[in-house]
Coordinates of C-alpha atoms in Angstrom, one line a residue:
M1 CA 14.1 -5.3 -8.3
A2 CA 16.6 -3.8 -6.2
P3 CA 17.1 -6.2 -2.9
E4 CA 17.7 -2.8 -1.2
S5 CA 13.7 -1.8 -1.2
P6 CA 12.5 0.1 1.4
L7 CA 8.7 -2.2 0.7
L8 CA 10.5 -5.5 2.1
G9 CA 11.3 -3.4 5.6
L10 CA 7.8 -3.7 6.0
V11 CA 6.5 -6.4 8.7
V12 CA 5.0 -9.5 7.1
V13 CA 5.7 -7.7 3.4
G14 CA 7.6 -10.3 1.1
V15 CA 9.0 -11.1 -1.9
I16 CA 7.0 -11.5 -3.4
A17 CA 4.1 -8.9 -2.5
A18 CA 6.9 -6.6 -2.7
A19 CA 6.8 -7.4 -6.3
R20 CA 4.3 -7.1 -7.4
L21 CA 3.4 -3.9 -6.0
I22 CA 6.9 -2.0 -7.6
G23 CA 4.7 -4.6 -10.7
E24 CA 1.2 -3.1 -10.6
L25 CA 3.0 0.8 -9.2
G26 CA 6.7 0.9 -10.5
C27 CA 10.1 1.6 -8.9
T28 CA 8.9 5.5 -9.7
P29 CA 5.1 5.7 -8.8
R30 CA 3.6 8.1 -11.5
I31 CA 1.1 8.5 -8.9
H32 CA 0.8 12.0 -7.5
S33 CA -0.3 11.1 -3.1
A34 CA -1.4 8.2 -0.9
A35 CA -5.0 9.8 -1.7
A36 CA -4.2 9.0 -5.3
L37 CA -2.9 5.1 -5.1
A38 CA -5.7 3.9 -2.3
A39 CA -8.4 5.3 -5.2
L40 CA -5.8 3.4 -7.6
A41 CA -5.8 0.8 -5.5
G42 CA -10.4 0.5 -5.0
I43 CA -9.3 0.8 -1.4
A44 CA -10.8 4.6 -1.0
P45 CA -13.9 4.3 0.1
V46 CA -16.8 5.8 -2.5
A47 CA -19.2 9.1 -1.0
V48 CA -22.6 8.4 -1.7
S49 CA -26.2 10.5 -1.0
S50 CA -29.3 9.5 -0.6
G51 CA -32.1 12.0 0.8
G52 CA -30.5 13.5 3.1
R53 CA -27.9 10.7 4.6
N54 CA -25.0 10.3 3.7
G55 CA -22.5 7.9 3.7
H56 CA -19.6 6.0 2.2
R57 CA -19.5 2.4 0.2
L58 CA -16.8 0.1 -1.3
N59 CA -15.0 1.0 -3.6
R60 CA -15.5 -1.6 -6.2
G61 CA -13.6 0.1 -9.5
G62 CA -9.3 -0.2 -9.9
N63 CA -6.8 -1.8 -10.2
R64 CA -8.3 -4.9 -8.5
R65 CA -4.6 -7.7 -8.4
L66 CA -3.2 -4.2 -6.6
N67 CA -5.9 -3.8 -4.2
R68 CA -5.7 -8.3 -2.8
T69 CA -1.8 -7.6 -2.2
F70 CA -3.1 -4.8 0.1
H71 CA -5.6 -6.1 1.8
M72 CA -3.3 -9.9 1.4
I73 CA -0.4 -7.6 3.8
A74 CA -3.3 -6.2 6.2
L75 CA -4.7 -10.0 7.0
S76 CA -1.3 -10.4 7.9
Q77 CA -0.3 -7.1 9.1
L78 CA -2.9 -7.9 11.6
R79 CA -2.3 -11.3 13.0
C80 CA 1.5 -10.6 13.3
E81 CA 1.9 -6.8 14.0
P82 CA 1.3 -4.9 17.5
L83 CA 0.9 -1.3 15.9
A84 CA -2.0 -3.6 13.4
Q85 CA -3.2 -5.6 16.1
A86 CA -4.1 -2.2 18.3
Y87 CA -5.1 0.8 15.2
Y88 CA -7.5 -2.8 14.5
A89 CA -9.1 -2.7 18.0
K90 CA -9.6 1.3 17.6
K91 CA -11.3 1.3 14.3
R92 CA -13.8 -1.5 16.4
A93 CA -13.6 0.4 19.5
E94 CA -15.0 3.7 17.4
G95 CA -17.9 1.2 16.4
K96 CA -16.9 -0.2 12.8
T97 CA -17.5 -2.8 11.9
G98 CA -14.6 -6.9 11.3
R99 CA -14.8 -5.2 7.4
S100 CA -14.7 -1.3 8.0
A101 CA -11.4 -1.8 10.4
L102 CA -9.7 -3.8 8.2
R103 CA -11.0 -1.5 5.7
C104 CA -9.2 1.3 6.8
L105 CA -5.4 -0.4 8.2
K106 CA -5.3 -1.4 4.2
R107 CA -6.2 2.5 3.4
R108 CA -3.0 3.6 6.6
L109 CA -1.1 0.8 4.5
V110 CA -1.6 2.5 1.5
D111 CA 0.1 5.4 3.6
V112 CA 3.0 3.1 4.8
V113 CA 3.4 1.7 1.6
Y114 CA 3.4 5.5 -0.3
R115 CA 5.9 6.9 1.5
L116 CA 8.1 4.3 1.5
L117 CA 7.7 4.6 -2.2
R118 CA 8.6 8.3 -2.6
E119 CA 11.5 7.1 0.3
Q120 CA 13.2 5.1 -2.7
E121 CA 12.6 7.6 -5.5
R122 CA 14.1 10.5 -3.1
V123 CA 17.2 7.9 -2.3
T124 CA 18.0 6.6 -6.1
A125 CA 17.6 10.0 -7.8
S126 CA 19.8 11.5 -4.9
N127 CA 22.1 9.2 -6.0
G128 CA 22.6 9.6 -9.6
G129 CA 20.0 7.0 -11.0
P130 CA 19.5 3.6 -10.6
E131 CA 22.2 3.1 -12.9
K132 CA 24.2 3.2 -9.2
T133 CA 21.4 1.9 -7.2
L134 CA 21.7 -1.3 -8.9
G135 CA 24.7 -1.8 -10.0
P136 CA 26.1 -4.6 -12.1
L137 CA 23.1 -5.6 -13.6
L138 CA 23.1 -2.6 -16.1
Q139 CA 26.3 -2.9 -16.5
P140 CA 27.6 -3.7 -20.3
A141 CA 28.8 -7.0 -21.0
A142 CA 32.8 -7.4 -21.5

């Protein structure tokens, strides 16, 4: 992982969480949208309907390691980050349960992480590829 990874700029995202995200997704994600990343991680809700009722339920599929990483980041952000606390409080005020509000926060974090990874990919591409961002790590030994 390059030391200038934008994931490390997120509040409470440490080296281990960033490494897990990059390890599961790769340096340049193969995912075409934030919604696809949420589905891959099992964070996007699944639509269900029965008779005249329509709703959503928790997605039990997806990459569980990725889901756990987002869950731990969400819990830490809820503890330390005022913006996450305000978002959680807003969802609770809308009538969502604590678990449902936490799921919404995780989905919001997926959007942020996806945007950061795409920004990193754009910067890497404009620098001429990973060789320039990793510098001496990829240089041949003398």
